[in-house]
Structures are given as C-alpha cells and as structure tokens.
C-alpha cells in the first residue's frame, strides 16, 4: 500500500514520529528509534551539546531519519525563535517543532506565542511544526502563517491519558488542510491507533515508549498500531451503533401505510 | 500578597495534635488520589504514614519516571567567595569563625570553570557568603562573562537580592535561583541568625518570589532539616513551593531537603532527622507536587544517595567542593560544610547507568 505522508516536500512512509527524551540510556533510545521504523525524530536543543561531541545525543540518532529539533524550554515566541536559529546554526537542519510553554505545572502550550513564533520562523525559511492546544482558530492561524503541519496535544504531555481532547482534535482533522500530527498524551498503542482511525496524519510518541519496561518492544508495538489505525481509516470504518436496530418503533408506520 | 500571609496561618496550626490525628484511612485516601490537596500532603507527612513508605515510594517512582523520564540532571556547585557579614550558628562561613577569607579572581574563576567543564558538567550553581562588597552585582557580572563560555546553565545561591538586581543578573546569564529559608519557624530563625542582614526573615522569605518576578527560569527552595520539627518544616516548604507554582506559572519550582551537616562551630542540630524521615519528606512532596524538581546534594552519604535515586530525585550534584577555589586547589581553605559523597562525576554517571538512569549533563540552552 503506497500511502506516503508529505511534509514540506519530504515523503514519509512511516506515520509514527518519536521523541528522544526520558530514555534510560542512549543505546536503548537508538534501538527503540530503529525498531519503531520512525522517519521523523524530535530532539530538544536544550539536551544537545552543540560544542562537544562527547556523549552527544545526536550521535545516537540514526542518520537516515529527518531530525526535528524542538524548542523545549522556551517561554516566549522570542526564545523559541532564538532556539530555532541556534538549532539551524548547529547543523540540525531547518525543521523545527515549536514548543512554547509558559506553564510549568501542566506544561500546556501557549497558542498565542506559538502562532507568533510560527509566523517569524516560516518567514526565515524554516519548516515549522507547531505543538499546540487543540483550538480551531489557533490552528487556522498557524496554517495561514505557513506551518508545514499542526501538532495538537491529545492530553497533557507525559500524562499517558490518551486522546482526551478527541472532539477538538477531530475538528482540526476535518478543517485544517495541512497534516495533523497528534502529539502528547498517547499512552498506549491502542490510543495511537485510535488517533489514526480518526484520520490524524501521524502521531508523535515519546513518554510511552521511553518509560516502558521494554522500550524497544514498545516502539514496535506503536509502529504496528499506527499502521493498523491508518489502514482502518483508509478502509472506511463502519458507523458505530449503541444498540441493535431490529425495528423502527418511531418510523415503522411509514412502511405499513405506504402504497 | 506574599507567602508570609500564608505562613502566618500555617504557623498557628497545632501540628503535634493534627499529625497525631491522621488516620490510616487518611493516608490511604491520599495515596489513591491523582491530585493531592494540602490535607493529603499533611497526611503523608504524619507518623501514621510511616508504615506506608513503600507504596508512597512506588507511586513517587512512577510519577517521576512519567514526568522526568529515566534521567538524572547532574550539576556542580562553584564557590566564589567566603566573605560573610552574617553570624549564623550552623555555618562555617559565619563572621565569627576566624579563617583567612578569599574571593576568586577572574583568572581563578576561569581555572575553576575549566576543571568543572573538563569533568563534562554543563550546569553549575554559584555560591558565596553574604557580602554586598565581595559578592557584588558588578563582580558577579564579571564572573558571568567568564562562566558563560563554559556552561549552559548557571544558577545562583548567594545573599538575597532585590528584584531589579536579579533582573540584571538574568540579563547577564543567570537562569536559576536557589534560596533556602533554612528554617520557616520565625522564632528559631531569629535565634540562629544572630547578626547581620540575614536576620531579616521576611526579606529572605520573599526572595524566591522576587526571583520569579525577575524572570528566573528555575527557583529552588528548601528548609535546612534539623533546625525544627521536620514534619512541620517540610509541610511549610511544600506549601511554599505550591504557592510559587500557582502564582508563577512560568517558573520551574524545585525543592531540596538539605540535612544539617558538620561545620566549623559548636552548634548542634535540634532535631535528629533520620534517613526514613528524609525519605518520607521527599516522597510526600513528590506525591503532592508531581512536577517539582527535587535536588539531592553530596551532603548525603553514597549509600543513601544511591537508594534515593529512584525515589523522585531529579537533580544531583557530584564531586562537589564547598570551599572557594576547591576544584583547582583543593583543601587550601575552609569549606562551608563537610560533604559525605566524594565520588567523581564519572563514578556518579556509572552508578546512574547501572540503575537504568541516563545522566544528563546538559538540559538548558542559553539563548
């Protein structure tokens, strides 16, 4: 089945994006990334030692993947912009996942600042993927600003609670024309499948893989779940019914009076 | 509104009676909750909770793994100056302790920075005694010029400053502020801080808040355990952290649990805070504030530190020197207090790896 996801001209055959934080060690992270089959990997610039190569996290990310540095730690649009420029200058490429978080208690993204950072960085030629709270107007403004994809959270980051924002995310899937990548909150492979069945273009998973007892096996489980969910979406899911419908108590009379 | 208004209410609680009244059911209820309120936190600090340390530890471990991952941030303290104008009963830098005082020159700052940086450490915490002459804003700004070349995060643990002074230092590269109240009990505070500007309880209490207002990325607070009843001091510390978290959403609030250590002077701790007490205080805080950073220094022994790793700790120091110039020329002068864990950065990294933790030396980027 040839069903590539295109972001900024890059053709991706795997719809699982993965993160690099929270792993117990780098070799485990590397093995998990490889087993996940992921082609897009996000890394926090705050964790990258841009000066020295010693134990540098970048060394343990397979060369074949598309790097997506993120602006974790930014509290404002200006900080996100400076981090993005530094990432580019350090040779990490021109994809950038914007994370602007001004709340350290729940780590919820600040949509307003994120929109501003998106506008600036798109103008500077970055491929911008903003992480956001699912809100239609905010997503539309990011799309208008030139975001290459929009990344709504399914639930607060690291919460492993699943797609709690289901209805809001569904609205973005239905209304936004750039790819929707569900980022944050996905705790189980079944929830990744659920996002894909809803029609999300991809999902990003970090905590659930990195903190699993066996991260490498969990990475594979997510890969399979994302593929299953995508195939189910493409196959056209049947409508869900709460109860069986053997008769039509309210409209049955239409048949008996017909003719 | 300052935390002092809350402190005044917290001060008047009858702690002994309320702690004694906590039941097993109260503790179990707190353990089952996802979001704990202050009553739950209080219950977890009670004597009744002592038999629940294992389930508390399991939950603390799970929450920390979920929010921080299997990682441990490593940092080192860097002492700039031991000149101090205060007389404090528990500290070796106290004005009445007679020893040759010293402040690092810029060449010496450079040498210390090089030694720390060669250990592979990127986060440092600057310390000094309290002296507006010796640890002046101008001096600190000079130091920052040198240090910024070596480190990606620079925290400050010196005398409390005004908000505009913090703003100036933030603009020059400081991103974190550590300030321990030492003891929240105002009467004991005034007794052990015999002389000097540190006697001003209220100014010190509001320091973390001024840091938040000045745009510090991280603030770290704590009580020096052993100066008063640890349950009560821990409770007020947690309430202070919660107050800061709620009021300053942007600040990354952290808590330390320093226990009083041997020092030059005759003052003896009032309360013996045992290992299981320390563990209970740390676990209760983690369950109450799942996202707060928790810091353990080399004050504690290697064995205890190793056991604390999976109990909610997110930051550890290593190979620390608590004397001025102690990295490039060890044992030349008075240390602030004796450290217990003398293992090197490389040894600490190995311990962490064996326990399945990734040692993180860089987790911040100055921009």
mmCIF file of C-alpha atoms in Angstrom, chain A residues 33-157:
data_model
loop_
_atom_site.group_PDB
_atom_site.id
_atom_site.type_symbol
_atom_site.label_atom_id
_atom_site.label_comp_id
_atom_site.label_asym_id
_atom_site.label_seq_id
_atom_site.Cartn_x
_atom_site.Cartn_y
_atom_site.Cartn_z
ATOM 1 C CA UNK A 33 14.039 4.537 17.242
ATOM 2 C CA UNK A 34 15.276 1.896 14.814
ATOM 3 C CA UNK A 35 12.623 -0.636 15.803
ATOM 4 C CA UNK A 36 9.856 1.979 15.619
ATOM 5 C CA UNK A 37 10.576 2.440 11.923
ATOM 6 C CA UNK A 38 10.086 6.155 12.511
ATOM 7 C CA UNK A 39 11.398 8.579 9.934
ATOM 8 C CA UNK A 40 10.914 11.765 11.971
ATOM 9 C CA UNK A 41 12.649 12.138 15.334
ATOM 10 C CA UNK A 42 12.358 15.108 17.635
ATOM 11 C CA UNK A 43 15.160 16.205 19.939
ATOM 12 C CA UNK A 44 15.264 19.072 22.443
ATOM 13 C CA UNK A 45 18.017 21.527 21.621
ATOM 14 C CA UNK A 46 18.433 22.065 25.375
ATOM 15 C CA UNK A 47 19.741 18.491 25.567
ATOM 16 C CA UNK A 48 22.131 18.823 22.623
ATOM 17 C CA UNK A 49 25.672 19.807 23.462
ATOM 18 C CA UNK A 50 26.405 21.939 20.441
ATOM 19 C CA UNK A 51 30.045 22.452 21.473
ATOM 20 C CA UNK A 52 31.353 18.966 22.095
ATOM 21 C CA UNK A 53 30.697 15.580 20.579
ATOM 22 C CA UNK A 54 31.149 13.654 23.807
ATOM 23 C CA UNK A 55 28.050 11.606 24.628
ATOM 24 C CA UNK A 56 26.134 13.847 22.296
ATOM 25 C CA UNK A 57 22.558 12.702 21.849
ATOM 26 C CA UNK A 58 22.712 13.420 18.110
ATOM 27 C CA UNK A 59 25.357 10.697 17.657
ATOM 28 C CA UNK A 60 22.797 8.108 18.733
ATOM 29 C CA UNK A 61 20.023 9.135 16.367
ATOM 30 C CA UNK A 62 20.134 7.125 13.128
ATOM 31 C CA UNK A 63 21.371 9.227 10.186
ATOM 32 C CA UNK A 64 18.530 8.157 7.947
ATOM 33 C CA UNK A 65 15.804 9.976 9.887
ATOM 34 C CA UNK A 66 14.516 13.504 9.441
ATOM 35 C CA UNK A 67 15.623 15.415 12.542
ATOM 36 C CA UNK A 68 13.017 17.697 14.062
ATOM 37 C CA UNK A 69 14.705 19.791 16.787
ATOM 38 C CA UNK A 70 12.259 21.250 19.293
ATOM 39 C CA UNK A 71 12.282 24.458 21.294
ATOM 40 C CA UNK A 72 11.565 22.846 24.677
ATOM 41 C CA UNK A 73 12.325 25.336 27.462
ATOM 42 C CA UNK A 74 11.073 28.353 25.503
ATOM 43 C CA UNK A 75 8.633 30.525 27.470
ATOM 44 C CA UNK A 76 8.056 33.098 24.738
ATOM 45 C CA UNK A 77 7.980 33.338 20.948
ATOM 46 C CA UNK A 78 11.297 35.204 21.013
ATOM 47 C CA UNK A 79 13.021 32.430 22.952
ATOM 48 C CA UNK A 80 11.609 29.804 20.584
ATOM 49 C CA UNK A 81 12.900 31.788 17.616
ATOM 50 C CA UNK A 82 16.382 32.080 19.114
ATOM 51 C CA UNK A 83 16.478 28.344 19.897
ATOM 52 C CA UNK A 84 15.361 27.535 16.342
ATOM 53 C CA UNK A 85 18.105 29.708 14.856
ATOM 54 C CA UNK A 86 20.692 28.083 17.110
ATOM 55 C CA UNK A 87 19.485 24.615 16.079
ATOM 56 C CA UNK A 88 19.862 25.526 12.428
ATOM 57 C CA UNK A 89 23.291 27.102 13.002
ATOM 58 C CA UNK A 90 24.381 23.925 14.818
ATOM 59 C CA UNK A 91 23.680 21.877 11.729
ATOM 60 C CA UNK A 92 20.454 20.238 12.900
ATOM 61 C CA UNK A 93 18.565 21.196 9.741
ATOM 62 C CA UNK A 94 15.661 23.528 9.144
ATOM 63 C CA UNK A 95 12.746 21.544 10.560
ATOM 64 C CA UNK A 96 11.591 22.917 13.872
ATOM 65 C CA UNK A 97 8.913 21.778 16.273
ATOM 66 C CA UNK A 98 7.825 24.879 18.151
ATOM 67 C CA UNK A 99 7.129 24.306 21.811
ATOM 68 C CA UNK A 100 6.337 27.437 23.771
ATOM 69 C CA UNK A 101 5.323 26.546 27.292
ATOM 70 C CA UNK A 102 4.797 29.210 29.881
ATOM 71 C CA UNK A 103 3.124 26.940 32.418
ATOM 72 C CA UNK A 104 5.499 24.648 34.274
ATOM 73 C CA UNK A 105 2.761 22.895 36.250
ATOM 74 C CA UNK A 106 0.877 21.162 33.425
ATOM 75 C CA UNK A 107 3.254 22.039 30.577
ATOM 76 C CA UNK A 108 0.425 23.250 28.355
ATOM 77 C CA UNK A 109 1.439 25.068 25.180
ATOM 78 C CA UNK A 110 0.846 28.796 24.773
ATOM 79 C CA UNK A 111 -1.001 29.040 21.446
ATOM 80 C CA UNK A 112 -0.649 32.811 21.076
ATOM 81 C CA UNK A 113 3.116 32.810 21.444
ATOM 82 C CA UNK A 114 3.305 29.711 19.243
ATOM 83 C CA UNK A 115 1.442 31.478 16.431
ATOM 84 C CA UNK A 116 3.871 34.417 16.641
ATOM 85 C CA UNK A 117 6.896 32.120 16.555
ATOM 86 C CA UNK A 118 5.393 30.248 13.592
ATOM 87 C CA UNK A 119 4.996 33.485 11.627
ATOM 88 C CA UNK A 120 8.593 34.558 12.269
ATOM 89 C CA UNK A 121 10.210 31.198 11.582
ATOM 90 C CA UNK A 122 8.230 30.452 8.408
ATOM 91 C CA UNK A 123 9.459 33.798 7.072
ATOM 92 C CA UNK A 124 13.002 32.744 7.859
ATOM 93 C CA UNK A 125 12.607 29.605 5.763
ATOM 94 C CA UNK A 126 12.096 27.017 8.495
ATOM 95 C CA UNK A 127 9.799 24.022 8.100
ATOM 96 C CA UNK A 128 7.635 24.773 11.120
ATOM 97 C CA UNK A 129 5.610 22.196 13.040
ATOM 98 C CA UNK A 130 3.898 23.908 15.986
ATOM 99 C CA UNK A 131 2.858 21.936 19.077
ATOM 100 C CA UNK A 132 -0.445 23.378 20.311
ATOM 101 C CA UNK A 133 -3.586 23.046 22.390
ATOM 102 C CA UNK A 134 -6.318 21.892 20.007
ATOM 103 C CA UNK A 135 -8.214 25.040 19.131
ATOM 104 C CA UNK A 136 -9.606 25.597 15.646
ATOM 105 C CA UNK A 137 -8.910 29.318 15.375
ATOM 106 C CA UNK A 138 -5.341 28.924 16.602
ATOM 107 C CA UNK A 139 -4.746 26.035 14.190
ATOM 108 C CA UNK A 140 -6.138 28.062 11.302
ATOM 109 C CA UNK A 141 -3.812 30.935 12.095
ATOM 110 C CA UNK A 142 -0.847 28.551 12.216
ATOM 111 C CA UNK A 143 -1.899 27.119 8.868
ATOM 112 C CA UNK A 144 -2.254 30.616 7.416
ATOM 113 C CA UNK A 145 1.170 31.526 8.785
ATOM 114 C CA UNK A 146 2.630 28.678 6.760
ATOM 115 C CA UNK A 147 3.012 25.845 9.280
ATOM 116 C CA UNK A 148 4.006 22.613 7.500
ATOM 117 C CA UNK A 149 1.825 20.594 9.893
ATOM 118 C CA UNK A 150 -0.095 21.265 13.084
ATOM 119 C CA UNK A 151 0.557 19.177 16.189
ATOM 120 C CA UNK A 152 -2.322 19.250 18.690
ATOM 121 C CA UNK A 153 -1.959 17.520 22.042
ATOM 122 C CA UNK A 154 -4.207 14.551 22.801
ATOM 123 C CA UNK A 155 -3.828 15.152 26.553
ATOM 124 C CA UNK A 156 -1.267 16.992 28.704
ATOM 125 C CA UNK A 157 2.284 15.951 27.852
#
